[in-house]
Amino acid sequence: MPLGVYVHIPFCSHRCDYCDFATWTDRAHLVDRYLDACLLHLRRLDAAGLLAPATSVFFGGGTPSLVDGERLAGVLTAIPLTPGAEVTVECNPDSIDAAKLACYADAGVNRVSIGVQSMDPSVLRALNRTHDPDNVVRAVDATRRAGIGHLNLDLIYGTPGESRKSWAATVRGAVALEPDHVSAYALTVEPATPLGRAVAHGTSRRPDDDDQADKYVLADELLGAHGFEWYEISNWSRAGGECMHNRLYWSGGDYLAIGCAAHGALGGRRFWNVRSPERYIAAVEEGGDPEAGSEQLAPAERADEHFALALRTRDGARVPAGAERIARQLADGEMVELRDERIVLTRAGRLMASDVTNRLLLAAERREDPRPEVALGTIEC
């Protein structure tokens, strides 16, 4: 069975204004102990028989490329891999270089995901990013020279002040770098972030829903015209470029959690580790379990979650029993396509994915049509 391993590297040199992830900019003194704790955690999982060969490994953060390349490679070598396993490292254009990429490649990394966000310097400044477009080009060139075959570029759209022309130039600029995968996410405002506080105080504008919807459509058109096919609402790839690790998430597969704040899932049980690096290090060094909590979904809850995740993908999901009538109405409203017994979101449906999902699940639960009218509203991808 497929098994993924997620390794969280929580260190950053700089925190972006929109970031709400478990990251720290003042914990560089903990890096070595933290990576040692990750190694020890992996060895204990192996001894317990839980560390089967992984079909995918994902180093996320934070900024994994901020730590020493040899140390990161050392963590990877502690994870048994299946033949053809996908190994991804998230990288910041400012902190990646030829030496680190060579370490990654030698250790078995075959996919790099670079946080580009925008190719417009003014938008990058608005997001409080530290890199510039030239750094992105250098990082991509270095990735290619290292022989790492798969490349994803992460983009963000809907930053206040970002024009349609600027966003189009970002997408075209990303395509020109010839990745085999592009992820594009709508900028979201989290209350506890500097951006969230600025919006709350009225010193920054909240992203406009209609603007974000227009930019999603533009990205879908431009990427499609250059050979990229959407396979999940926020993800496009060329043939052979889909992210195996993310597909594991969307299919409800099993994955282990290494590092602070990391989440995992095994056999329907979901769990998460303590949030801070200090607590994670202490738990592992003292021989304890870094797990902070868990939940076991009831079969009906798990089925609903599986449906919601599957519907976000190009393959779609089976129409829930009892929701056939609302499915036909959604198809008449051009929000979905019906393919035999499966339902697939159209582009308009992708903009309203949460609403479409909720209506179908509610109809299945009640065995009736809860809302007969179909209306296109805010973007939800």
mmCIF file of C-alpha atoms in Angstrom:
data_model
loop_
_atom_site.group_PDB
_atom_site.id
_atom_site.type_symbol
_atom_site.label_atom_id
_atom_site.label_comp_id
_atom_site.label_asym_id
_atom_site.label_seq_id
_atom_site.Cartn_x
_atom_site.Cartn_y
_atom_site.Cartn_z
ATOM 1 C CA MET A 1 0.000 0.000 0.000
ATOM 2 C CA PRO A 2 1.220 3.568 -0.653
ATOM 3 C CA LEU A 3 2.796 5.245 2.354
ATOM 4 C CA GLY A 4 3.957 8.828 2.507
ATOM 5 C CA VAL A 5 6.282 10.525 4.977
ATOM 6 C CA TYR A 6 5.938 14.227 5.713
ATOM 7 C CA VAL A 7 8.937 15.910 7.399
ATOM 8 C CA HIS A 8 8.334 19.406 8.761
ATOM 9 C CA ILE A 9 11.298 21.796 8.849
ATOM 10 C CA PRO A 10 10.023 24.784 10.867
ATOM 11 C CA PHE A 11 12.903 27.221 10.398
ATOM 12 C CA CYS A 12 12.766 30.424 8.347
ATOM 13 C CA SER A 13 15.061 33.399 7.994
ATOM 14 C CA HIS A 14 12.096 35.693 7.470
ATOM 15 C CA ARG A 15 8.352 35.363 8.036
ATOM 16 C CA CYS A 16 6.084 36.509 5.230
ATOM 17 C CA ASP A 17 3.151 38.714 6.176
ATOM 18 C CA TYR A 18 0.505 36.202 5.045
ATOM 19 C CA CYS A 19 2.106 33.087 6.584
ATOM 20 C CA ASP A 20 0.167 31.206 9.271
ATOM 21 C CA PHE A 21 2.293 28.032 9.263
ATOM 22 C CA ALA A 22 4.215 26.639 12.232
ATOM 23 C CA THR A 23 7.509 28.394 11.491
ATOM 24 C CA TRP A 24 10.110 30.260 13.530
ATOM 25 C CA THR A 25 12.739 32.831 12.561
ATOM 26 C CA ASP A 26 14.637 32.826 15.879
ATOM 27 C CA ARG A 27 15.401 29.128 16.403
ATOM 28 C CA ALA A 28 18.533 28.624 14.278
ATOM 29 C CA HIS A 29 20.388 27.413 17.376
ATOM 30 C CA LEU A 30 18.027 24.416 17.490
ATOM 31 C CA VAL A 31 18.542 23.167 13.936
ATOM 32 C CA ASP A 32 21.053 20.402 14.678
ATOM 33 C CA ARG A 33 19.189 19.058 17.712
ATOM 34 C CA TYR A 34 15.937 19.209 15.794
ATOM 35 C CA LEU A 35 17.285 17.180 12.866
ATOM 36 C CA ASP A 36 18.803 14.700 15.317
ATOM 37 C CA ALA A 37 15.353 14.373 16.904
ATOM 38 C CA CYS A 38 13.797 13.720 13.488
ATOM 39 C CA LEU A 39 16.344 10.932 12.907
ATOM 40 C CA LEU A 40 15.675 9.403 16.322
ATOM 41 C CA HIS A 41 11.915 9.590 15.748
ATOM 42 C CA LEU A 42 12.317 7.777 12.422
ATOM 43 C CA ARG A 43 14.421 5.035 14.016
ATOM 44 C CA ARG A 44 11.783 4.459 16.698
ATOM 45 C CA LEU A 45 9.023 4.224 14.108
ATOM 46 C CA ASP A 46 11.165 1.729 12.214
ATOM 47 C CA ALA A 47 11.747 -0.338 15.351
ATOM 48 C CA ALA A 48 7.981 -0.344 15.976
ATOM 49 C CA GLY A 49 7.351 -1.685 12.477
ATOM 50 C CA LEU A 50 5.601 1.476 11.290
ATOM 51 C CA LEU A 51 8.241 2.683 8.836
ATOM 52 C CA ALA A 52 7.510 0.639 5.726
ATOM 53 C CA PRO A 53 9.205 1.705 2.478
ATOM 54 C CA ALA A 54 7.722 5.038 1.472
ATOM 55 C CA THR A 55 6.241 5.755 -1.931
ATOM 56 C CA SER A 56 6.678 9.490 -1.336
ATOM 57 C CA VAL A 57 8.529 11.809 1.026
ATOM 58 C CA PHE A 58 7.851 15.518 1.342
ATOM 59 C CA PHE A 59 10.083 17.987 3.205
ATOM 60 C CA GLY A 60 7.924 21.032 3.906
ATOM 61 C CA GLY A 61 8.107 24.032 6.128
ATOM 62 C CA GLY A 62 9.125 26.530 6.990
ATOM 63 C CA THR A 63 12.115 26.582 4.674
ATOM 64 C CA PRO A 64 13.752 23.150 4.299
ATOM 65 C CA SER A 65 16.386 24.645 1.992
ATOM 66 C CA LEU A 66 17.555 26.879 4.862
ATOM 67 C CA VAL A 67 19.227 24.015 6.750
ATOM 68 C CA ASP A 68 22.507 22.337 5.813
ATOM 69 C CA GLY A 69 22.096 20.140 2.747
ATOM 70 C CA GLU A 70 24.072 17.228 4.187
ATOM 71 C CA ARG A 71 21.958 17.235 7.347
ATOM 72 C CA LEU A 72 18.710 17.233 5.389
ATOM 73 C CA ALA A 73 20.044 14.417 3.201
ATOM 74 C CA GLY A 74 20.900 12.517 6.368
ATOM 75 C CA VAL A 75 17.268 12.551 7.452
ATOM 76 C CA LEU A 76 16.194 11.313 4.032
ATOM 77 C CA THR A 77 18.632 8.392 4.096
ATOM 78 C CA ALA A 78 16.908 7.158 7.293
ATOM 79 C CA ILE A 79 13.654 6.664 5.347
ATOM 80 C CA PRO A 80 13.381 3.434 3.308
ATOM 81 C CA LEU A 81 12.021 4.100 -0.166
ATOM 82 C CA THR A 82 10.187 2.003 -2.716
ATOM 83 C CA PRO A 83 11.603 1.872 -6.264
ATOM 84 C CA GLY A 84 10.533 5.023 -8.067
ATOM 85 C CA ALA A 85 9.555 6.847 -4.870
ATOM 86 C CA GLU A 86 8.965 10.581 -5.184
ATOM 87 C CA VAL A 87 11.048 12.779 -2.858
ATOM 88 C CA THR A 88 10.223 16.501 -2.723
ATOM 89 C CA VAL A 89 11.986 19.363 -0.970
ATOM 90 C CA GLU A 90 10.375 22.800 -0.698
ATOM 91 C CA CYS A 91 12.899 25.528 -1.473
ATOM 92 C CA ASN A 92 13.109 29.279 -1.180
ATOM 93 C CA PRO A 93 14.873 31.031 -4.086
ATOM 94 C CA ASP A 94 17.037 32.917 -1.583
ATOM 95 C CA SER A 95 18.365 29.875 0.273
ATOM 96 C CA ILE A 96 18.930 27.266 -2.428
ATOM 97 C CA ASP A 97 22.284 26.829 -4.129
ATOM 98 C CA ALA A 98 24.213 24.342 -6.251
ATOM 99 C CA ALA A 99 25.873 22.649 -3.282
ATOM 100 C CA LYS A 100 22.604 21.951 -1.472
ATOM 101 C CA LEU A 101 20.928 20.738 -4.635
ATOM 102 C CA ALA A 102 23.835 18.358 -5.272
ATOM 103 C CA CYS A 103 23.386 16.942 -1.751
ATOM 104 C CA TYR A 104 19.684 16.492 -2.394
ATOM 105 C CA ALA A 105 20.222 14.753 -5.711
ATOM 106 C CA ASP A 106 22.851 12.408 -4.281
ATOM 107 C CA ALA A 107 20.460 11.433 -1.461
ATOM 108 C CA GLY A 108 17.594 10.651 -3.851
ATOM 109 C CA VAL A 109 15.612 13.893 -4.069
ATOM 110 C CA ASN A 110 13.921 13.936 -7.470
ATOM 111 C CA ARG A 111 11.476 16.814 -7.092
ATOM 112 C CA VAL A 112 11.912 20.417 -5.956
ATOM 113 C CA SER A 113 9.113 22.862 -5.194
ATOM 114 C CA ILE A 114 10.154 26.521 -5.357
ATOM 115 C CA GLY A 115 8.148 29.254 -3.634
ATOM 116 C CA VAL A 116 7.885 31.812 -6.436
ATOM 117 C CA GLN A 117 4.543 33.459 -5.519
ATOM 118 C CA SER A 118 4.952 36.217 -8.135
ATOM 119 C CA MET A 119 7.298 37.363 -10.885
ATOM 120 C CA ASP A 120 6.382 41.003 -10.208
ATOM 121 C CA PRO A 121 8.786 42.753 -7.778
ATOM 122 C CA SER A 122 6.057 45.102 -6.529
ATOM 123 C CA VAL A 123 3.778 42.159 -5.651
ATOM 124 C CA LEU A 124 6.655 40.385 -3.912
ATOM 125 C CA ARG A 125 7.223 43.501 -1.814
ATOM 126 C CA ALA A 126 3.510 43.648 -0.967
ATOM 127 C CA LEU A 127 3.732 40.029 0.238
ATOM 128 C CA ASN A 128 6.905 40.896 2.191
ATOM 129 C CA ARG A 129 8.885 38.292 0.260
ATOM 130 C CA THR A 130 12.663 38.727 0.215
ATOM 131 C CA HIS A 131 13.532 37.256 -3.185
ATOM 132 C CA ASP A 132 13.271 38.770 -6.658
ATOM 133 C CA PRO A 133 12.445 37.165 -10.036
ATOM 134 C CA ASP A 134 16.137 36.843 -10.935
ATOM 135 C CA ASN A 135 16.629 34.609 -7.882
ATOM 136 C CA VAL A 136 13.876 32.346 -9.178
ATOM 137 C CA VAL A 137 15.592 31.965 -12.541
ATOM 138 C CA ARG A 138 18.901 31.153 -10.836
ATOM 139 C CA ALA A 139 17.239 28.590 -8.547
ATOM 140 C CA VAL A 140 15.545 26.866 -11.479
ATOM 141 C CA ASP A 141 18.791 26.768 -13.458
ATOM 142 C CA ALA A 142 20.646 25.299 -10.471
ATOM 143 C CA THR A 143 17.924 22.648 -10.017
ATOM 144 C CA ARG A 144 18.300 21.597 -13.628
ATOM 145 C CA ARG A 145 22.100 21.465 -13.395
ATOM 146 C CA ALA A 146 21.805 19.207 -10.342
ATOM 147 C CA GLY A 147 19.841 16.729 -12.434
ATOM 148 C CA ILE A 148 16.642 16.932 -10.384
ATOM 149 C CA GLY A 149 14.006 16.047 -12.929
ATOM 150 C CA HIS A 150 10.721 17.284 -11.474
ATOM 151 C CA LEU A 151 10.070 20.934 -10.687
ATOM 152 C CA ASN A 152 7.053 22.670 -9.171
ATOM 153 C CA LEU A 153 6.579 26.429 -8.965
ATOM 154 C CA ASP A 154 4.233 27.766 -6.275
ATOM 155 C CA LEU A 155 2.275 30.918 -7.179
ATOM 156 C CA ILE A 156 -0.126 33.175 -5.248
ATOM 157 C CA TYR A 157 -2.796 35.319 -6.894
ATOM 158 C CA GLY A 158 -5.068 38.064 -5.622
ATOM 159 C CA THR A 159 -2.582 40.236 -3.719
ATOM 160 C CA PRO A 160 -4.121 43.713 -3.307
ATOM 161 C CA GLY A 161 -2.596 45.944 -5.973
ATOM 162 C CA GLU A 162 -1.802 43.038 -8.298
ATOM 163 C CA SER A 163 -3.223 43.794 -11.742
ATOM 164 C CA ARG A 164 -4.578 41.263 -14.187
ATOM 165 C CA LYS A 165 -1.635 42.119 -16.450
ATOM 166 C CA SER A 166 0.837 41.469 -13.629
ATOM 167 C CA TRP A 167 -0.736 38.101 -12.819
ATOM 168 C CA ALA A 168 -0.714 37.072 -16.473
ATOM 169 C CA ALA A 169 2.987 37.989 -16.651
ATOM 170 C CA THR A 170 3.659 35.860 -13.548
ATOM 171 C CA VAL A 171 1.962 32.818 -15.063
ATOM 172 C CA ARG A 172 3.735 33.306 -18.397
ATOM 173 C CA GLY A 173 7.031 33.815 -16.595
ATOM 174 C CA ALA A 174 6.533 30.586 -14.663
ATOM 175 C CA VAL A 175 5.653 28.662 -17.833
ATOM 176 C CA ALA A 176 8.779 30.042 -19.546
ATOM 177 C CA LEU A 177 10.903 28.326 -16.884
ATOM 178 C CA GLU A 178 9.511 24.994 -18.127
ATOM 179 C CA PRO A 179 8.432 23.319 -14.883
ATOM 180 C CA ASP A 180 6.347 20.181 -15.137
ATOM 181 C CA HIS A 181 4.047 21.313 -12.303
ATOM 182 C CA VAL A 182 2.495 24.609 -11.197
ATOM 183 C CA SER A 183 0.483 25.266 -8.040
ATOM 184 C CA ALA A 184 -1.543 28.479 -7.807
ATOM 185 C CA TYR A 185 -3.329 29.498 -4.624
ATOM 186 C CA ALA A 186 -5.630 32.391 -3.818
ATOM 187 C CA LEU A 187 -4.139 34.696 -1.182
ATOM 188 C CA THR A 188 -6.000 34.124 2.069
ATOM 189 C CA VAL A 189 -6.053 36.411 5.097
ATOM 190 C CA GLU A 190 -5.399 34.638 8.402
ATOM 191 C CA PRO A 191 -6.317 36.718 11.482
ATOM 192 C CA ALA A 192 -3.106 36.066 13.453
ATOM 193 C CA THR A 193 -0.740 37.165 10.661
ATOM 194 C CA PRO A 194 0.621 40.674 9.984
ATOM 195 C CA LEU A 195 -1.573 40.769 6.877
ATOM 196 C CA GLY A 196 -4.600 39.765 8.915
ATOM 197 C CA ARG A 197 -3.959 42.483 11.462
ATOM 198 C CA ALA A 198 -3.403 45.060 8.728
ATOM 199 C CA VAL A 199 -6.745 44.146 7.126
ATOM 200 C CA ALA A 200 -8.478 44.280 10.516
ATOM 201 C CA HIS A 201 -7.026 47.754 11.181
ATOM 202 C CA GLY A 202 -7.947 49.008 7.729
ATOM 203 C CA THR A 203 -4.364 49.606 6.583
ATOM 204 C CA SER A 204 -4.538 46.885 3.926
ATOM 205 C CA ARG A 205 -7.343 45.756 1.645
ATOM 206 C CA ARG A 206 -8.819 42.277 1.789
ATOM 207 C CA PRO A 207 -8.375 40.338 -1.468
ATOM 208 C CA ASP A 208 -11.348 40.771 -3.769
ATOM 209 C CA ASP A 209 -13.318 37.574 -4.462
ATOM 210 C CA ASP A 210 -14.251 38.506 -8.017
ATOM 211 C CA ASP A 211 -10.674 39.523 -8.801
ATOM 212 C CA GLN A 212 -9.377 36.210 -7.496
ATOM 213 C CA ALA A 213 -11.971 34.286 -9.506
ATOM 214 C CA ASP A 214 -10.949 36.142 -12.674
ATOM 215 C CA LYS A 215 -7.284 35.388 -12.011
ATOM 216 C CA TYR A 216 -7.985 31.709 -11.395
ATOM 217 C CA VAL A 217 -9.739 31.495 -14.752
ATOM 218 C CA LEU A 218 -6.855 33.340 -16.418
ATOM 219 C CA ALA A 219 -4.309 30.944 -14.908
ATOM 220 C CA ASP A 220 -6.350 27.929 -16.001
ATOM 221 C CA GLU A 221 -6.554 29.279 -19.551
ATOM 222 C CA LEU A 222 -2.866 30.180 -19.829
ATOM 223 C CA LEU A 223 -1.619 26.957 -18.280
ATOM 224 C CA GLY A 224 -3.960 24.882 -20.415
ATOM 225 C CA ALA A 225 -2.706 26.630 -23.538
ATOM 226 C CA HIS A 226 0.863 25.585 -22.639
ATOM 227 C CA GLY A 227 0.195 21.898 -22.068
ATOM 228 C CA PHE A 228 -0.679 21.902 -18.366
ATOM 229 C CA GLU A 229 -3.795 20.045 -17.246
ATOM 230 C CA TRP A 230 -5.531 20.685 -13.956
ATOM 231 C CA TYR A 231 -5.669 17.572 -11.795
ATOM 232 C CA GLU A 232 -6.665 19.222 -8.513
ATOM 233 C CA ILE A 233 -8.325 22.592 -8.049
ATOM 234 C CA SER A 234 -5.085 24.460 -7.322
ATOM 235 C CA ASN A 235 -2.648 22.215 -9.194
ATOM 236 C CA TRP A 236 -1.710 21.769 -12.846
ATOM 237 C CA SER A 237 0.872 19.486 -14.417
ATOM 238 C CA ARG A 238 2.268 18.303 -17.688
ATOM 239 C CA ALA A 239 2.140 14.582 -18.453
ATOM 240 C CA GLY A 240 3.999 12.671 -15.753
ATOM 241 C CA GLY A 241 4.393 15.701 -13.505
ATOM 242 C CA GLU A 242 1.629 15.135 -10.945
ATOM 243 C CA CYS A 243 2.689 15.204 -7.301
ATOM 244 C CA MET A 244 2.409 11.658 -5.945
ATOM 245 C CA HIS A 245 2.574 12.840 -2.332
ATOM 246 C CA ASN A 246 -0.314 15.261 -2.664
ATOM 247 C CA ARG A 247 -2.353 12.650 -4.523
ATOM 248 C CA LEU A 248 -1.847 10.446 -1.480
ATOM 249 C CA TYR A 249 -3.469 13.135 0.681
ATOM 250 C CA TRP A 250 -6.392 13.588 -1.695
ATOM 251 C CA SER A 251 -7.038 9.854 -1.928
ATOM 252 C CA GLY A 252 -7.170 9.451 1.861
ATOM 253 C CA GLY A 253 -3.939 7.424 2.011
ATOM 254 C CA ASP A 254 -1.588 6.793 4.914
ATOM 255 C CA TYR A 255 1.335 9.055 5.777
ATOM 256 C CA LEU A 256 3.652 9.458 8.741
ATOM 257 C CA ALA A 257 4.381 12.743 10.514
ATOM 258 C CA ILE A 258 7.966 13.690 11.379
ATOM 259 C CA GLY A 259 8.772 16.970 13.088
ATOM 260 C CA CYS A 260 6.887 19.510 15.113
ATOM 261 C CA ALA A 261 3.334 20.420 14.019
ATOM 262 C CA ALA A 262 3.399 17.655 11.401
ATOM 263 C CA HIS A 263 0.152 15.783 10.725
ATOM 264 C CA GLY A 264 -0.193 12.122 9.797
ATOM 265 C CA ALA A 265 -2.836 9.493 9.090
ATOM 266 C CA LEU A 266 -2.838 5.716 9.465
ATOM 267 C CA GLY A 267 -5.837 3.467 8.898
ATOM 268 C CA GLY A 268 -8.369 6.244 9.341
ATOM 269 C CA ARG A 269 -6.723 7.586 12.495
ATOM 270 C CA ARG A 270 -5.380 11.131 12.154
ATOM 271 C CA PHE A 271 -2.770 12.536 14.497
ATOM 272 C CA TRP A 272 -0.541 15.566 14.937
ATOM 273 C CA ASN A 273 2.674 16.345 16.772
ATOM 274 C CA VAL A 274 3.421 19.006 19.374
ATOM 275 C CA ARG A 275 3.625 22.411 17.724
ATOM 276 C CA SER A 276 6.959 23.939 18.768
ATOM 277 C CA PRO A 277 10.456 22.654 17.921
ATOM 278 C CA GLU A 278 11.485 22.823 21.597
ATOM 279 C CA ARG A 279 8.639 20.548 22.687
ATOM 280 C CA TYR A 280 9.269 18.144 19.820
ATOM 281 C CA ILE A 281 12.990 17.885 20.637
ATOM 282 C CA ALA A 282 12.264 17.388 24.340
ATOM 283 C CA ALA A 283 9.656 14.678 23.725
ATOM 284 C CA VAL A 284 11.924 12.664 21.425
ATOM 285 C CA GLU A 285 15.112 13.128 23.468
ATOM 286 C CA GLU A 286 13.318 12.012 26.638
ATOM 287 C CA GLY A 287 12.031 8.867 24.962
ATOM 288 C CA GLY A 288 8.442 10.031 24.821
ATOM 289 C CA ASP A 289 5.918 10.321 22.020
ATOM 290 C CA PRO A 290 5.801 13.722 20.272
ATOM 291 C CA GLU A 291 2.171 13.141 19.324
ATOM 292 C CA ALA A 292 -0.062 15.876 20.735
ATOM 293 C CA GLY A 293 -3.465 14.536 19.751
ATOM 294 C CA SER A 294 -5.453 12.320 17.431
ATOM 295 C CA GLU A 295 -8.915 11.567 16.156
ATOM 296 C CA GLN A 296 -10.607 8.546 14.632
ATOM 297 C CA LEU A 297 -13.257 9.489 12.119
ATOM 298 C CA ALA A 298 -16.521 7.568 12.123
ATOM 299 C CA PRO A 299 -17.121 5.659 8.862
ATOM 300 C CA ALA A 300 -19.704 8.195 7.683
ATOM 301 C CA GLU A 301 -17.396 11.128 8.436
ATOM 302 C CA ARG A 302 -14.522 9.453 6.656
ATOM 303 C CA ALA A 303 -16.721 8.761 3.619
ATOM 304 C CA ASP A 304 -17.771 12.427 3.483
ATOM 305 C CA GLU A 305 -14.157 13.561 3.727
ATOM 306 C CA HIS A 306 -13.081 11.130 1.025
ATOM 307 C CA PHE A 307 -15.848 12.438 -1.243
ATOM 308 C CA ALA A 308 -14.891 16.085 -0.618
ATOM 309 C CA LEU A 309 -11.215 15.452 -1.395
ATOM 310 C CA ALA A 310 -11.933 13.311 -4.465
ATOM 311 C CA LEU A 311 -14.289 15.921 -5.871
ATOM 312 C CA ARG A 312 -11.444 18.449 -5.876
ATOM 313 C CA THR A 313 -9.562 16.289 -8.387
ATOM 314 C CA ARG A 314 -9.839 15.771 -12.129
ATOM 315 C CA ASP A 315 -11.033 12.191 -11.543
ATOM 316 C CA GLY A 316 -13.999 13.419 -9.533
ATOM 317 C CA ALA A 317 -16.049 11.280 -7.170
ATOM 318 C CA ARG A 318 -18.945 8.871 -7.257
ATOM 319 C CA VAL A 319 -22.312 10.598 -6.907
ATOM 320 C CA PRO A 320 -23.474 10.010 -3.309
ATOM 321 C CA ALA A 321 -26.597 7.908 -2.950
ATOM 322 C CA GLY A 322 -29.557 10.236 -2.564
ATOM 323 C CA ALA A 323 -27.820 13.178 -4.274
ATOM 324 C CA GLU A 324 -28.639 12.202 -7.861
ATOM 325 C CA ARG A 325 -31.223 14.938 -8.361
ATOM 326 C CA ILE A 326 -29.044 17.783 -7.083
ATOM 327 C CA ALA A 327 -26.169 16.375 -9.165
ATOM 328 C CA ARG A 328 -28.302 16.662 -12.301
ATOM 329 C CA GLN A 329 -29.301 20.209 -11.342
ATOM 330 C CA LEU A 330 -25.674 21.159 -10.807
ATOM 331 C CA ALA A 331 -24.876 19.675 -14.203
ATOM 332 C CA ASP A 332 -27.691 21.709 -15.780
ATOM 333 C CA GLY A 333 -26.136 24.780 -14.153
ATOM 334 C CA GLU A 334 -22.761 23.847 -15.691
ATOM 335 C CA MET A 335 -21.116 23.492 -12.297
ATOM 336 C CA VAL A 336 -20.312 19.810 -12.790
ATOM 337 C CA GLU A 337 -20.110 17.162 -15.470
ATOM 338 C CA LEU A 338 -21.689 13.741 -14.987
ATOM 339 C CA ARG A 339 -19.562 10.889 -16.335
ATOM 340 C CA ASP A 340 -21.317 7.566 -15.825
ATOM 341 C CA GLU A 341 -21.628 7.376 -12.034
ATOM 342 C CA ARG A 342 -18.990 10.017 -11.331
ATOM 343 C CA ILE A 343 -19.250 13.755 -10.900
ATOM 344 C CA VAL A 344 -16.458 16.117 -11.977
ATOM 345 C CA LEU A 345 -16.213 19.844 -11.322
ATOM 346 C CA THR A 346 -16.274 22.224 -14.270
ATOM 347 C CA ARG A 347 -14.150 25.369 -14.150
ATOM 348 C CA ALA A 348 -17.134 27.269 -12.712
ATOM 349 C CA GLY A 349 -17.650 24.482 -10.207
ATOM 350 C CA ARG A 350 -14.042 24.665 -9.116
ATOM 351 C CA LEU A 351 -14.624 28.290 -8.130
ATOM 352 C CA MET A 352 -17.429 27.090 -5.842
ATOM 353 C CA ALA A 353 -16.027 23.732 -4.776
ATOM 354 C CA SER A 354 -16.955 23.969 -1.094
ATOM 355 C CA ASP A 355 -20.501 25.046 -1.884
ATOM 356 C CA VAL A 356 -20.988 22.286 -4.463
ATOM 357 C CA THR A 357 -19.567 19.690 -2.071
ATOM 358 C CA ASN A 358 -21.772 20.783 0.813
ATOM 359 C CA ARG A 359 -24.902 20.716 -1.310
ATOM 360 C CA LEU A 360 -24.226 17.204 -2.548
ATOM 361 C CA LEU A 361 -23.432 15.854 0.906
ATOM 362 C CA LEU A 362 -26.448 17.563 2.445
ATOM 363 C CA ALA A 363 -28.687 16.145 -0.260
ATOM 364 C CA ALA A 364 -27.272 12.661 0.352
ATOM 365 C CA GLU A 365 -27.822 12.988 4.094
ATOM 366 C CA ARG A 366 -31.394 14.242 3.763
ATOM 367 C CA ARG A 367 -32.155 12.198 0.655
ATOM 368 C CA GLU A 368 -33.608 15.370 -0.852
ATOM 369 C CA ASP A 369 -32.518 18.485 -2.727
ATOM 370 C CA PRO A 370 -31.690 21.154 -0.109
ATOM 371 C CA ARG A 371 -31.265 24.091 -2.507
ATOM 372 C CA PRO A 372 -32.553 23.886 -6.066
ATOM 373 C CA GLU A 373 -30.988 27.096 -7.300
ATOM 374 C CA VAL A 374 -27.399 27.189 -8.531
ATOM 375 C CA ALA A 375 -25.541 30.478 -8.090
ATOM 376 C CA LEU A 376 -21.885 31.272 -8.762
ATOM 377 C CA GLY A 377 -20.387 33.179 -5.867
ATOM 378 C CA THR A 378 -16.978 33.642 -4.306
ATOM 379 C CA ILE A 379 -13.921 31.697 -5.305
ATOM 380 C CA GLU A 380 -13.207 28.730 -3.049
ATOM 381 C CA CYS A 381 -10.066 27.142 -4.473
#
